[in-house]
Amino acid sequence: MTEEIRAESYVGFDSITQQIEHKLLKRGFQFNVILVGQTGLGKSTLINTIFASHLVDSKGRFTSDEPVRQTTEIQAVSHVIVENGVKLRLNIVDTPGYGDQVNNENCWDPIVKYIKDQHSAYLRKELTAMRDRYIQDTRIHCCLYFINPTGHSLRPIDVIVMKKLSEVVNVVPVIAKSDSLTPDERESFKEKIREELVYHNIRLYPFDTDEDDQEEVAVNEAIRAKVPFAIVGSDTSVIIDGKSVRGRKNRWGVVNVENKEHCEFMDLRDFLTRTHLQDLIETTAQIHYEAFRSKQLLALKEGVNQRPAQ
Amino acid sequence: MTVQDSSSPSARAPITRKKIHGHVGFSNLPNQIRRKSVKDGFQLTVMVVGESGLGKSTMINTLFDSPIYAPREPLHPAADRPKTIAIESTQAVIEENGVRLRLTVVDTPGFGDFVNNAPSCNPILENIEQRFDAYLSQEHRVRRANLVDTRIHACIYFIQPTGHALKQIDIEFMRHLHHRVNLIPVIAKADTMNDDEIADFKERILSDLEFNGIQIFQAPMYEDDDEESLAEADEIARAIPFAVVGATQRVRTRDGRKVRGRAYPWGVVEVDNPAHCDFGKLRQMLVRTNLEDLREYTNEVLFERWRTEKLLAMGYTQDASVFAEFDPAERLQEDRIVHEAKLAKLEASMKEVFREKVEIQERKLKQSEVELYGRHKEIKDQLNKQWEELVKKKAQLEGAMSSPDASRKKTFRG
């Protein structure tokens, strides 16, 4: 253990944080998120609600003569949002057609392939002789998996896909359209889901590593207690007590998206943007990307070794 | 061919309306029927189809306000999950005001829950057709005293409230089954959408149904009903597909009433309130108004269609003569004519046979004649030849006798 020395007078290197901040502010941040879930679960609406702006359009089938998509498509949109001088480049990847057919076997393949392709592209850029000073990061930092609010349990397809995805990306499951569940139903549903996730050994974000200190472990525990987040999204605003909030108005009441008793949207938003944004990006680089990279390089080495042996 | 006799009594006599002077009493017939049917009780078989978690069991319990389905125990993650769709039947007898209803609910757990749902339609279609088959073979029995009707009278299809349009699995299922069963589509868990979303969604569903040629159950309108019933029936018809919410528990609303509903932190959804959801309309259509219509349509249209297809496939041909009206005198006449025709035919054929036989005999005789003549000629020729030979010999001998000396010496030598 190296000894910590206290300087005798103020040196001034504590301004390094500000120097970094200044640099980072100029560069801006990049956040890539992928939305996975059946059509009609409110994926596009949720993203619009989280970032409080109209970023994506719903990709549902609205007319009879429009054909049903036969495969999962990957559609990415890019936006830049600025808040207090901080520039965030947001890449939102939607997956219309997932889980929509009668036979959904292998409908998750295009998604897994897309995620791996992003890792692959980054690796290639890293390995070239002449590299960019700052490689554009298209790797997916977070996958929001939308669960149907049946109130019973996970479906077979949910289990299979979450397992496959958790091996390549940070998966954050959410219960979509949770305004169809009463608080009791919501709690029992979440319990059931957590039980199933543990049983099937699905590793969800946040991961515990050995280097975490007490505080971080506690925070992770708190998050894990809330996952999956039961959310409600809304593009429209309603007036409650004179304030304009995002919500949904029915004949029997108004669902306030920002009310913690109504749904857990605020928890999800804070988790994604206010507390764990940087951690998601870092985990993608340090855990998922590294795993992918080592597998690829080992395979490359095997290929090189095999050729002289032939 | 039948001969249409214009003087026969069954030539369409005009139906005259007679006025009765006095009370006969047959206006009591509906009451007699009512008494009898109340005694027998009614039967209703309903099938519920939809992905799990759409509230099917809750809806059935809510419709009949009885715990027909017990709440399902959640499966442990390690438990074996079934690999195919199952067809389960639950029976209940409910009584209200002395009227007994024998209700059978056919559930289809597993529909839409697998990764590959393509084989899910077939077991359901097979089950429906099996029930038709069972009824058909009962009809063919020698003694048909107690017919048990297990045919599905209505199929309630639960649509997921996506807010977009029908899903592929919805369209596929309804397309395969709409010609065998009365389809009643409902939007499940409709408390997740507000009025505008529901209206848009219903429109898109109807448009999808039309585009794919899917027929859903239309309640028949009777013209001689009173205005109020007609208006009600019209309102119900326009609300299809029904946006329903199911709830069996009673909760307290903000203004203190105890109603069947769901209590959310932001308000209480009342199941029986027509402003909140279409549950009342579904119940009206299914139980109060059109239960008999459903059964009738199943029996008269769907079952008959199945029966016709099946019998034609088995090789029966349509015998149109059974539709002719039955009049004994005419029938006798027809029979006589048919009989005479038969006799004439028989006669003609016998004549034919006779002629043929005669021909054959003639030919034979001719042949033997020719033969005999031939033989006769032969023998005659032979005889002629012999006669000529004898004449020649005679001539020789006479010549030899006229020169005896010359020949004596010669003859006595030896």
XYZ file of C-alpha atoms in Angstrom:
724
model
C 0.000 0.000 0.000
C 1.510 3.292 -1.054
C 1.445 6.035 1.534
C -0.650 9.073 0.899
C 1.434 12.286 1.169
C -0.169 15.614 1.925
C 1.539 18.513 0.129
C 2.652 21.397 2.300
C 1.016 24.121 0.279
C -1.712 24.249 -2.309
C -0.350 22.900 -5.586
C -3.457 23.163 -7.685
C -3.666 19.783 -9.373
C -7.145 19.317 -8.006
C -8.301 21.382 -10.953
C -7.702 18.328 -13.116
C -11.370 17.417 -12.639
C -12.374 20.742 -14.113
C -9.893 20.335 -16.980
C -11.374 16.927 -17.758
C -14.875 18.312 -17.491
C -14.018 21.123 -19.852
C -12.599 18.682 -22.381
C -15.544 16.357 -22.052
C -18.020 19.180 -22.383
C -16.435 20.167 -25.628
C -16.419 16.610 -26.919
C -19.906 15.722 -25.779
C -21.163 12.364 -24.681
C -22.455 9.458 -26.678
C -25.198 7.168 -25.436
C -26.634 4.288 -27.461
C -29.730 2.480 -26.367
C -31.661 -0.351 -28.009
C -35.374 -1.010 -27.390
C -36.564 -4.603 -27.541
C -40.170 -5.652 -27.131
C -43.374 -6.597 -28.914
C -45.213 -4.019 -30.948
C -47.636 -1.912 -29.020
C -45.870 -1.931 -25.649
C -45.027 1.744 -25.754
C -41.299 1.638 -26.523
C -41.183 4.779 -28.631
C -43.443 6.624 -26.210
C -41.166 5.741 -23.304
C -38.045 7.093 -24.960
C -39.856 10.268 -25.839
C -40.942 10.551 -22.228
C -37.502 9.878 -20.723
C -35.773 12.523 -22.770
C -38.771 14.838 -22.726
C -38.659 15.355 -26.484
C -40.113 13.745 -29.553
C -37.235 11.555 -30.676
C -38.803 8.463 -32.250
C -42.081 7.653 -33.926
C -44.116 4.582 -33.202
C -43.556 1.911 -35.808
C -46.798 0.042 -35.387
C -49.058 -1.130 -38.168
C -51.866 1.367 -38.438
C -53.553 0.523 -41.724
C -55.055 -2.749 -42.899
C -53.229 -2.929 -46.164
C -49.852 -2.450 -44.553
C -48.294 -5.902 -44.345
C -47.063 -7.339 -41.065
C -43.275 -7.280 -40.832
C -41.885 -10.737 -41.441
C -38.551 -10.254 -39.664
C -37.106 -8.101 -36.945
C -35.802 -4.900 -38.486
C -33.175 -2.651 -36.985
C -33.854 1.058 -37.267
C -31.508 3.572 -35.669
C -32.087 7.288 -35.224
C -29.597 9.813 -33.942
C -30.320 12.960 -31.995
C -28.282 15.522 -30.134
C -29.816 17.023 -27.020
C -28.237 19.788 -25.024
C -28.813 20.560 -21.374
C -26.870 23.158 -19.406
C -24.092 23.186 -21.962
C -23.740 19.400 -21.853
C -24.106 17.852 -25.274
C -25.515 14.333 -25.402
C -25.451 12.450 -28.698
C -28.226 9.951 -28.422
C -28.513 6.920 -30.650
C -31.811 5.100 -30.354
C -32.144 1.714 -32.021
C -35.656 0.379 -32.474
C -36.500 -3.227 -33.368
C -39.886 -3.259 -35.125
C -41.169 -6.683 -36.006
C -39.687 -8.399 -32.958
C -42.095 -10.967 -31.579
C -44.874 -9.991 -33.962
C -45.165 -13.060 -36.127
C -47.041 -16.234 -35.400
C -43.775 -18.156 -35.456
C -41.154 -16.148 -33.625
C -38.291 -18.574 -33.728
C -34.965 -16.814 -34.087
C -36.546 -13.393 -34.229
C -33.826 -12.286 -31.814
C -30.974 -13.139 -34.193
C -30.920 -9.793 -36.016
C -30.734 -8.000 -32.665
C -27.837 -10.017 -31.285
C -26.077 -9.709 -34.613
C -26.477 -5.942 -34.636
C -25.030 -5.597 -31.154
C -22.081 -7.819 -31.989
C -21.525 -5.924 -35.217
C -21.104 -2.695 -33.271
C -18.490 -4.312 -31.067
C -16.843 -5.691 -34.163
C -16.741 -2.322 -35.899
C -15.174 -0.719 -32.831
C -12.607 -3.486 -32.577
C -11.637 -3.081 -36.189
C -11.213 0.664 -35.745
C -9.088 0.001 -32.678
C -6.869 -2.495 -34.436
C -6.064 -0.463 -37.538
C -2.583 0.938 -37.807
C -3.753 4.526 -38.166
C -6.440 5.095 -35.583
C -8.725 8.087 -35.089
C -7.898 10.091 -32.051
C -11.364 9.565 -30.737
C -13.192 6.501 -32.070
C -16.900 7.043 -32.588
C -18.627 4.725 -30.201
C -21.635 2.973 -31.711
C -21.617 0.139 -29.192
C -24.919 -0.338 -27.465
C -24.692 0.802 -23.871
C -28.094 -0.225 -22.689
C -30.889 -2.536 -23.785
C -34.365 -1.781 -22.483
C -36.365 -5.011 -22.590
C -40.125 -4.485 -22.480
C -42.188 -7.090 -20.665
C -45.876 -7.585 -21.393
C -47.963 -6.719 -18.280
C -49.717 -10.083 -18.089
C -49.465 -10.203 -14.312
C -48.557 -13.898 -14.410
C -44.945 -14.570 -15.334
C -42.331 -14.223 -18.044
C -43.019 -15.830 -21.372
C -40.715 -18.425 -22.897
C -39.564 -15.947 -25.533
C -38.721 -13.351 -22.861
C -36.549 -15.821 -20.984
C -34.682 -16.948 -24.099
C -34.057 -13.473 -25.446
C -33.065 -11.878 -22.136
C -30.571 -14.647 -21.563
C -29.023 -14.175 -24.993
C -28.959 -10.415 -24.727
C -27.518 -10.319 -21.216
C -24.411 -11.991 -22.608
C -23.627 -9.120 -24.979
C -25.222 -5.975 -23.560
C -26.485 -4.375 -20.351
C -30.116 -5.461 -20.083
C -32.595 -3.376 -18.100
C -36.053 -5.003 -18.049
C -39.134 -2.813 -17.711
C -42.791 -3.709 -17.326
C -44.570 -1.841 -20.091
C -47.997 -0.190 -19.789
C -48.075 -0.902 -16.089
C -51.183 1.241 -15.661
C -53.093 -1.998 -16.240
C -51.813 -3.438 -12.952
C -53.018 -2.491 -9.505
C -50.261 -1.967 -6.918
C -50.739 -5.461 -5.459
C -50.688 -7.126 -8.849
C -47.613 -5.111 -9.728
C -45.709 -6.272 -6.675
C -46.541 -9.945 -7.120
C -45.689 -9.735 -10.817
C -42.292 -8.222 -10.051
C -41.619 -10.881 -7.437
C -42.443 -13.602 -9.930
C -40.226 -12.043 -12.587
C -37.300 -11.692 -10.210
C -37.703 -15.303 -9.167
C -37.644 -16.437 -12.784
C -34.637 -14.287 -13.642
C -32.676 -15.764 -10.772
C -33.745 -19.290 -11.674
C -32.659 -18.927 -15.275
C -29.360 -17.283 -14.276
C -29.923 -14.157 -16.269
C -27.277 -11.589 -15.436
C -28.811 -8.179 -15.420
C -27.197 -4.806 -15.081
C -25.909 -3.688 -12.559
C -23.181 -6.243 -12.111
C -21.295 -6.567 -8.874
C -17.553 -6.611 -9.279
C -14.943 -7.171 -6.612
C -13.675 -3.633 -6.770
C -16.946 -2.093 -5.681
C -16.918 -0.487 -2.265
C -19.721 -0.648 0.255
C -21.493 2.345 -1.089
C -21.623 1.048 -4.625
C -22.749 -2.383 -3.511
C -25.564 -0.770 -1.560
C -26.620 1.287 -4.541
C -26.601 -1.786 -6.755
C -28.699 -3.660 -4.235
C -31.210 -0.840 -4.202
C -31.451 -0.927 -7.979
C -31.824 -4.672 -8.060
C -34.676 -4.448 -5.603
C -36.561 -2.204 -8.004
C -35.876 -4.055 -11.241
C -37.961 -4.574 -13.354
C -39.243 -1.007 -13.408
C -43.011 -0.782 -13.827
C -43.469 2.180 -16.103
C -46.038 4.232 -17.929
C -45.071 6.507 -20.784
C -46.854 9.512 -22.172
C -46.357 11.890 -25.043
C -49.030 14.229 -23.818
C -49.295 16.487 -20.809
C -52.139 16.918 -18.379
C -52.782 19.586 -15.794
C -52.707 18.363 -12.215
C -52.982 20.913 -9.408
C -52.200 23.677 -11.828
C -48.969 22.058 -12.981
C -48.443 20.595 -16.405
C -47.097 17.084 -16.117
C -46.778 14.146 -18.469
C -49.719 11.854 -17.924
C -52.662 9.928 -19.262
C -56.212 11.023 -18.652
C -59.054 8.536 -18.322
C -62.630 8.786 -17.266
C -61.825 7.483 -13.851
C -58.634 9.351 -13.105
C -55.393 10.786 -14.327
C -52.200 8.771 -14.353
C -49.330 11.059 -13.447
C -46.215 9.612 -15.010
C -44.016 11.616 -12.669
C -45.775 10.451 -9.527
C -43.825 7.762 -7.738
C -46.962 6.155 -6.396
C -48.464 5.774 -9.842
C -45.505 4.213 -11.596
C -41.751 3.876 -11.418
C -40.947 6.039 -14.392
C -39.028 8.566 -12.300
C -36.898 5.785 -10.864
C -36.069 4.541 -14.322
C -35.297 8.011 -15.597
C -33.043 8.807 -12.688
C -31.354 5.480 -13.011
C -30.721 5.889 -16.713
C -29.785 9.515 -16.867
C -28.974 10.930 -13.488
C -27.042 8.220 -11.704
C -25.918 5.424 -13.960
C -25.414 6.925 -17.385
C -21.636 6.975 -17.150
C -21.576 3.578 -15.510
C -23.573 2.023 -18.316
C -21.122 3.357 -20.874
C -18.159 2.181 -18.847
C -19.575 -1.284 -18.208
C -20.182 -1.754 -21.904
C -16.578 -0.880 -22.647
C -15.012 -2.745 -19.772
C -17.083 -5.894 -19.507
C -19.037 -6.642 -22.661
C -16.618 -5.196 -25.155
C -13.633 -6.757 -23.467
C -15.296 -10.165 -23.449
C -16.086 -9.827 -27.125
C -12.604 -8.581 -27.903
C -10.818 -11.412 -26.146
C -12.980 -13.984 -27.867
C -12.301 -12.437 -31.241
C -8.567 -12.112 -30.754
C -8.286 -15.664 -29.475
C -10.172 -16.862 -32.527
C -7.880 -14.803 -34.750
C -4.845 -16.293 -33.085
C -6.236 -19.767 -33.553
C -6.742 -19.004 -37.217
C -3.172 -17.730 -37.590
C -1.776 -20.715 -35.686
C -3.707 -23.189 -37.735
C -2.498 -21.958 -41.076
C 1.205 -22.731 -40.672
C 0.238 -26.132 -39.248
C -1.631 -26.951 -42.455
C -91.015 -36.318 -64.350
C -93.991 -35.298 -62.319
C -96.992 -33.861 -63.995
C -98.159 -30.643 -62.464
C -101.902 -30.976 -62.133
C -103.361 -27.517 -61.882
C -106.498 -28.806 -60.284
C -104.659 -30.428 -57.358
C -105.408 -28.978 -53.927
C -101.791 -28.091 -53.211
C -101.629 -25.535 -56.008
C -100.841 -22.452 -53.931
C -104.054 -21.382 -52.265
C -103.869 -17.856 -50.848
C -103.425 -17.698 -47.038
C -106.325 -15.795 -45.571
C -106.216 -14.087 -42.226
C -109.207 -14.992 -40.172
C -110.533 -12.917 -37.353
C -111.683 -14.843 -34.323
C -114.723 -13.764 -32.410
C -114.081 -14.813 -28.890
C -111.133 -16.081 -26.942
C -109.632 -19.354 -28.116
C -106.598 -19.392 -25.918
C -103.614 -20.197 -28.109
C -102.069 -16.880 -27.127
C -100.960 -18.796 -24.081
C -98.497 -20.760 -26.210
C -95.457 -18.571 -25.392
C -96.098 -19.167 -21.704
C -96.284 -22.907 -22.234
C -93.010 -22.799 -24.099
C -91.517 -20.648 -21.399
C -92.605 -23.027 -18.669
C -91.192 -25.968 -20.512
C -87.865 -24.324 -21.263
C -87.515 -23.103 -17.702
C -88.077 -26.659 -16.570
C -85.522 -28.021 -19.027
C -82.994 -25.305 -18.367
C -80.718 -23.707 -20.942
C -77.356 -24.718 -22.279
C -74.540 -22.462 -23.315
C -71.073 -23.498 -24.392
C -68.582 -20.683 -24.704
C -64.969 -20.897 -25.798
C -62.439 -18.308 -24.666
C -59.286 -17.789 -26.660
C -56.452 -15.375 -26.082
C -52.879 -15.053 -24.859
C -52.355 -15.747 -21.212
C -52.595 -12.762 -18.948
C -55.368 -11.014 -20.877
C -57.912 -11.668 -18.159
C -59.966 -14.467 -19.694
C -60.724 -16.328 -16.466
C -61.507 -13.079 -14.678
C -63.869 -12.095 -17.481
C -65.827 -15.349 -17.246
C -66.115 -15.014 -13.499
C -67.250 -11.421 -13.913
C -69.797 -12.237 -16.639
C -71.635 -14.762 -14.556
C -70.756 -13.218 -11.198
C -69.709 -16.600 -9.898
C -66.297 -18.095 -9.177
C -66.306 -20.480 -12.112
C -62.549 -20.343 -12.425
C -60.390 -20.499 -9.355
C -57.363 -18.194 -9.497
C -54.567 -20.087 -11.183
C -51.548 -20.996 -9.111
C -48.415 -19.495 -10.629
C -45.999 -22.142 -11.882
C -42.611 -22.466 -10.268
C -39.879 -21.611 -12.786
C -38.561 -25.145 -12.582
C -41.970 -26.695 -13.267
C -42.557 -28.395 -16.580
C -44.282 -26.134 -18.999
C -46.641 -27.754 -21.517
C -45.326 -27.762 -25.040
C -48.646 -27.587 -26.832
C -51.925 -25.853 -26.424
C -54.469 -27.623 -24.217
C -58.244 -27.614 -24.450
C -59.910 -27.595 -21.030
C -63.603 -27.660 -20.341
C -65.258 -26.425 -17.145
C -68.919 -26.904 -16.337
C -71.107 -24.944 -14.021
C -74.815 -24.757 -13.349
C -76.013 -21.284 -12.431
C -79.488 -20.460 -11.309
C -81.262 -17.126 -11.399
C -84.962 -16.544 -10.666
C -85.701 -20.226 -11.113
C -84.042 -20.386 -14.524
C -81.153 -22.806 -14.744
C -78.259 -22.260 -17.074
C -75.853 -25.109 -17.773
C -72.726 -23.264 -18.685
C -69.697 -24.921 -20.225
C -66.569 -22.848 -20.689
C -63.857 -24.205 -22.952
C -60.487 -22.683 -22.208
C -57.415 -22.834 -24.417
C -54.370 -22.309 -22.215
C -51.174 -21.964 -24.132
C -52.605 -20.116 -27.099
C -50.126 -17.485 -28.247
C -47.674 -18.203 -25.458
C -45.058 -20.221 -27.282
C -42.195 -18.965 -29.382
C -43.733 -20.747 -32.359
C -47.508 -20.400 -32.333
C -48.201 -21.736 -35.799
C -49.613 -25.092 -34.657
C -51.976 -23.476 -32.135
C -54.975 -23.061 -34.467
C -55.337 -26.712 -35.346
C -56.217 -28.248 -31.973
C -58.893 -25.613 -31.499
C -60.418 -26.125 -34.948
C -60.308 -29.875 -34.442
C -62.079 -29.568 -31.127
C -64.890 -27.523 -32.638
C -65.307 -29.942 -35.526
C -65.186 -32.887 -33.168
C -68.157 -31.442 -31.289
C -70.049 -31.036 -34.560
C -69.219 -34.652 -35.382
C -70.497 -35.836 -32.011
C -73.777 -34.040 -32.577
C -74.058 -35.383 -36.120
C -73.621 -38.970 -35.005
C -76.186 -38.429 -32.278
C -78.634 -37.265 -34.925
C -78.083 -40.506 -36.778
C -78.897 -42.660 -33.813
C -81.951 -44.894 -33.847
C -83.239 -43.418 -30.582
C -82.735 -39.686 -30.403
C -84.485 -38.961 -27.139
C -81.773 -37.094 -25.248
C -79.580 -35.068 -27.536
C -76.682 -33.549 -25.673
C -75.503 -30.375 -27.370
C -71.797 -29.807 -26.767
C -71.285 -27.568 -29.776
C -69.541 -24.269 -29.199
C -72.130 -21.489 -29.368
C -69.742 -18.571 -29.111
C -66.011 -17.965 -29.150
C -64.809 -14.906 -27.293
C -61.474 -13.814 -28.698
C -59.330 -11.559 -26.499
C -57.286 -8.938 -28.311
C -54.194 -7.460 -26.700
C -54.617 -3.680 -26.153
C -51.668 -2.558 -28.262
C -53.485 0.449 -29.641
C -52.228 -0.208 -33.153
C -54.179 -2.864 -35.106
C -54.677 -6.618 -35.040
C -51.619 -8.810 -34.607
C -50.683 -11.476 -37.077
C -51.761 -14.250 -34.725
C -55.192 -12.597 -34.252
C -55.796 -12.410 -37.996
C -54.598 -15.962 -38.597
C -56.742 -17.437 -35.857
C -59.908 -15.588 -36.797
C -59.470 -16.361 -40.465
C -59.313 -20.071 -39.722
C -62.235 -20.193 -37.374
C -64.831 -17.637 -38.384
C -66.708 -20.057 -40.647
C -67.092 -22.641 -37.891
C -67.962 -20.621 -34.817
C -69.593 -17.353 -33.764
C -66.671 -15.004 -33.180
C -67.002 -12.245 -30.608
C -63.774 -10.222 -30.460
C -63.165 -8.176 -27.314
C -60.382 -5.778 -26.403
C -58.944 -7.116 -23.171
C -57.720 -4.983 -20.243
C -59.203 -1.896 -21.808
C -58.501 0.200 -18.720
C -55.027 0.759 -20.089
C -56.350 3.003 -22.858
C -58.351 6.206 -22.807
C -61.428 6.997 -24.896
C -59.705 8.341 -27.997
C -57.253 5.488 -28.129
C -60.054 2.967 -27.768
C -62.114 4.579 -30.526
C -59.148 4.601 -32.916
C -58.228 1.061 -32.006
C -61.769 -0.229 -32.615
C -61.858 1.447 -35.993
C -58.599 -0.122 -37.019
C -59.669 -3.544 -35.814
C -62.893 -3.374 -37.813
C -60.954 -2.248 -40.845
C -58.538 -5.147 -40.419
C -61.414 -7.618 -40.079
C -63.021 -6.317 -43.236
C -59.774 -6.336 -45.148
C -59.190 -9.972 -44.286
C -62.771 -11.064 -44.922
C -63.385 -12.195 -41.357
C -67.008 -12.553 -40.280
C -67.871 -11.872 -36.665
C -71.182 -12.532 -34.967
C -73.846 -9.980 -35.850
C -76.827 -9.879 -33.543
C -79.959 -10.066 -35.667
C -82.310 -7.105 -35.512
C -85.982 -7.843 -35.310
C -88.039 -5.203 -37.038
C -91.096 -5.684 -34.927
C -89.334 -4.955 -31.662
C -90.111 -1.701 -29.935
C -88.026 1.409 -30.486
C -86.134 1.170 -27.238
C -84.897 -2.356 -27.854
C -83.919 -1.456 -31.379
C -81.939 1.535 -30.180
C -80.240 -0.583 -27.554
C -79.406 -3.305 -30.050
C -78.003 -0.715 -32.410
C -75.813 0.761 -29.685
C -74.487 -2.651 -28.824
C -73.773 -3.499 -32.447
C -71.834 -0.286 -32.920
C -69.599 -0.953 -29.929
C -68.141 -4.154 -31.321
C -65.373 -5.059 -30.611
C -66.159 -4.516 -26.951
C -63.500 -2.869 -24.795
C -63.829 -4.816 -21.569
C -62.438 -4.826 -18.080
C -62.960 -7.756 -15.740
C -63.126 -7.641 -11.964
C -64.733 -9.897 -9.417
C -63.845 -8.010 -6.263
C -65.796 -5.174 -4.815
C -63.915 -1.965 -4.121
C -64.879 1.386 -2.740
C -64.952 4.391 -5.055
C -63.994 7.937 -4.126
C -67.604 8.853 -3.453
C -68.084 5.904 -1.166
C -69.977 3.450 -3.369
C -69.052 -0.213 -3.313
C -68.799 -1.502 -6.863
C -67.156 -4.282 -8.815
C -63.958 -2.810 -10.150
C -60.238 -2.273 -9.984
C -58.689 0.200 -7.560
C -55.721 2.132 -8.876
C -53.824 4.901 -7.084
C -55.369 7.366 -9.529
C -58.939 6.195 -9.491
C -61.316 3.273 -9.580
C -62.460 1.594 -12.779
C -66.024 0.401 -12.442
C -66.830 -2.718 -14.406
C -70.573 -2.124 -14.499
C -70.348 1.519 -15.495
C -71.038 1.891 -19.224
C -68.978 5.060 -19.297
C -65.902 3.173 -18.127
C -65.988 0.068 -20.299
C -68.180 -2.062 -22.562
C -68.537 -4.954 -20.145
C -72.252 -4.302 -19.739
C -72.757 -4.497 -23.492
C -70.879 -7.775 -23.727
C -72.989 -9.272 -20.998
C -76.139 -7.957 -22.581
C -75.280 -9.497 -25.893
C -73.983 -12.768 -24.602
C -76.425 -13.520 -21.845
C -79.416 -11.270 -21.767
C -80.377 -10.686 -25.347
C -78.693 -12.901 -27.849
C -77.985 -16.171 -26.094
C -80.703 -17.884 -28.066
C -79.577 -16.195 -31.286
C -76.088 -17.544 -30.807
C -77.406 -21.035 -30.277
C -79.737 -20.784 -33.238
C -77.063 -19.510 -35.564
C -74.744 -22.278 -34.460
C -77.402 -24.880 -35.077
C -78.920 -23.571 -38.279
C -76.015 -22.098 -40.165
C -72.677 -23.249 -38.825
C -73.676 -26.812 -38.042
C -75.598 -27.226 -41.277
C -72.644 -25.935 -43.257
C -70.417 -28.483 -41.566
C -72.920 -31.255 -42.085
C -73.341 -30.500 -45.782
C -69.620 -30.387 -46.387
C -69.090 -33.602 -44.502
C -71.869 -35.548 -46.202
C -70.900 -34.347 -49.656
C -67.358 -35.390 -48.948
C -68.609 -38.807 -47.926
C -70.284 -39.256 -51.308
C -73.934 -38.572 -50.608
C -75.652 -36.833 -53.485
C -78.410 -34.328 -53.168
C -81.823 -35.877 -53.799
C -83.975 -32.933 -54.891
C -87.173 -34.936 -55.153
C -87.538 -35.035 -51.383
C -88.517 -31.397 -51.472
C -91.658 -31.992 -53.553
C -94.864 -31.395 -51.643
C -96.670 -34.482 -50.490
C -100.244 -34.932 -51.880
C -101.662 -38.516 -51.730
C -103.776 -38.380 -54.924
C -101.001 -36.845 -56.894
C -98.582 -39.294 -55.430
C -100.844 -42.191 -56.484
C -101.098 -40.785 -59.977
C -97.364 -40.396 -60.153
C -96.857 -43.897 -58.913
C -99.276 -45.307 -61.486
C -97.566 -43.513 -64.325
C -94.206 -44.673 -63.132
C -95.510 -48.207 -62.883
C -96.982 -48.128 -66.384
C -93.787 -46.803 -67.778
C -91.974 -49.637 -66.133
C -94.338 -52.198 -67.629
C -94.000 -50.717 -71.082
C -90.303 -50.879 -70.800
C -90.437 -54.469 -69.677
C -92.666 -55.360 -72.603
C -90.401 -53.701 -75.072
C -87.401 -55.477 -73.724
C -89.149 -58.840 -73.855
C -90.129 -58.251 -77.446
C -86.588 -57.464 -78.225
C -85.417 -60.675 -76.665
C -88.003 -62.689 -78.593
C -86.997 -61.149 -81.860
C -83.403 -61.895 -81.242
C -84.098 -65.513 -80.445
C -86.167 -65.944 -83.573
C -83.402 -64.468 -85.654
C -80.892 -66.840 -84.221
C -83.086 -69.875 -84.879
C -83.717 -68.805 -88.467
C -80.064 -68.425 -89.079
C -79.387 -71.840 -87.678
C -82.049 -73.469 -89.814
C -80.775 -71.747 -92.917
C -77.337 -72.973 -92.216
C -78.449 -76.592 -91.806
C -80.500 -76.318 -94.982
C -77.463 -75.255 -96.915
C -75.505 -78.072 -95.380
C -78.102 -80.694 -96.246
C -78.366 -79.436 -99.746
C -74.657 -79.668 -100.079
C -74.570 -83.207 -98.823
C -77.440 -84.186 -101.026
C -75.591 -82.903 -104.042
C -72.463 -84.743 -103.015
C -74.259 -88.031 -102.648
C -76.030 -87.485 -105.930
C -72.745 -86.855 -107.648
C -71.317 -89.971 -106.118
C -74.282 -92.027 -107.264
C -73.988 -90.612 -110.758
C -70.374 -91.533 -110.868
C -71.063 -95.037 -109.698
C -73.865 -95.388 -112.266
C -71.528 -94.272 -115.059
C -68.901 -96.710 -113.895
C -71.377 -99.545 -113.838
C -72.568 -98.604 -117.311
C -68.994 -98.658 -118.509
C -68.399 -102.033 -116.922
C -71.570 -103.403 -118.469
C -70.448 -102.165 -121.837
C -67.105 -103.900 -121.337
C -68.636 -107.172 -120.314
C -70.997 -107.087 -123.285
C -68.141 -106.470 -125.610
C -66.214 -109.357 -124.084
C -69.203 -111.743 -124.460
C -69.704 -110.934 -128.174
C -66.281 -112.497 -129.063
C -66.315 -115.733 -126.972
C -64.010 -117.918 -129.244
C -61.287 -115.500 -129.334
C -61.354 -115.193 -125.699
C -62.170 -118.899 -124.647
C -58.782 -120.205 -125.346
C -57.416 -117.407 -123.552
C -59.693 -117.859 -120.661
C -59.076 -121.579 -120.113
C -55.422 -121.448 -120.028
C -54.129 -122.237 -116.645
